Amino acid sequence: MGVTALGYLGLRGPDLAEWRSFAGDVLGMQPAPESDEETLFLRMDERAYRVAVERGEGGLAYLGFELSNLTELDRLAVSLETAGLAVKEDAELAARRRVHTLVRCEDPAGNDLELFVGQLTVTDPFVSPRGAEFKTGPLGLGHVVLPVPDAADAWHFYVELLGFRLSDTVSMGRREPMFLHCNPRHHTVAFVAVPDPPQLDHFMVEASSLETVGMALDVANERGDEVLRGLGMHPNDQMVSFYVKTPSGFAVEYGCNGRIVDDNSWTVGHYEQASSWGHKPPG
Ligand code: FE2
């Protein structure tokens, strides 16, 4: 079975106060009470947090990939070790991340991955500062798009070791991003080979309604946040979304109506453009 969801996401940003207001006002995420001057924990649902922002230079800190049980986690850790990768169970880090069991490793691009079982669900209800609801649950928190130095290495790691399946590809000149799913969300990880890649192109969270997305876009514009791509739709995951720059410098895609994948009937697709309409840069 392998990985079943992106359970949590760790980011770094230089100004946590700015992140707190951006996440609350624009994204509708709720700061968790455990947040302090070094880490901002953001809630999207019944889990203790889904996004953690650590104080530091803007970038990706870690990806928390969920597995359904301890047997699967053990099996995956053995597979990774057999493939020659370093893995390490870390009880102290598991406590910090508020999960039951956690195994650390790195992907071929050098990103810190945390394979875990049992993220804490809290009793206090999630209350969005502006009434947003998110599609999470078995779909995980959203997706990440990772620029990587070598597509074959990324394919081997994410598909052959972690168990992701190909949803489709998009031809964009010499670049051909590959979109991978590990649950019914159309993609949880996409990667694209680029020379000298940054750590993260963007992450995506999915709101439960178009109204929530439209309101987020209004708020971003009113606040003067940098909207990198206006409202539009992707032909492959059919997400209606916009992209706005986060206080970490990379983008967040904020969307709704994403396509659901059924592994029993899915046929891999291939597309010639990233957007079927919209997603225009400003101006
Ligand atoms: Fe995306």
Coordinates of C-alpha atoms in Angstrom, one line a residue, residues 4 135 138-139 143 163-169 179-189 206 235-239 257-269 271:
T4 CA -1.7 6.9 1.9
K135 CA -11.3 18.8 1.9
P138 CA -8.5 10.4 3.4
L139 CA -7.4 12.9 0.8
H143 CA -0.5 18.5 -2.7
G163 CA 4.0 3.3 -3.7
F164 CA 2.6 6.4 -5.5
R165 CA 0.7 5.9 -8.8
L166 CA 0.9 8.0 -12.0
S167 CA -2.3 10.1 -12.6
D168 CA -1.1 11.9 -15.7
T169 CA 1.6 14.1 -17.3
F179 CA 1.4 14.0 -11.2
L180 CA 1.2 11.2 -8.7
H181 CA -1.6 10.0 -6.4
C182 CA -1.6 7.9 -3.2
N183 CA -5.3 8.2 -2.4
P184 CA -8.3 9.5 -4.4
R185 CA -6.9 13.0 -4.5
H186 CA -5.8 13.5 -8.2
H187 CA -2.2 14.2 -7.0
T188 CA -0.5 14.5 -3.7
V189 CA 3.0 14.9 -5.2
E206 CA -8.5 22.5 -1.3
P235 CA -7.4 20.3 -17.3
N236 CA -5.9 17.3 -15.5
D237 CA -7.1 17.6 -11.9
Q238 CA -9.9 20.0 -12.8
M239 CA -9.1 22.1 -9.8
N257 CA -13.6 20.9 -7.0
G258 CA -10.5 18.8 -7.5
R259 CA -11.0 15.5 -9.4
I260 CA -11.2 12.2 -7.6
V261 CA -9.2 9.2 -8.9
D262 CA -10.5 5.6 -8.7
D263 CA -7.6 3.2 -9.1
N264 CA -9.9 0.5 -10.3
S265 CA -10.9 2.5 -13.4
W266 CA -8.2 5.1 -13.8
T267 CA -6.4 5.5 -17.2
V268 CA -3.3 7.6 -17.2
G269 CA -3.8 10.9 -19.0
Y271 CA -2.1 16.9 -21.5

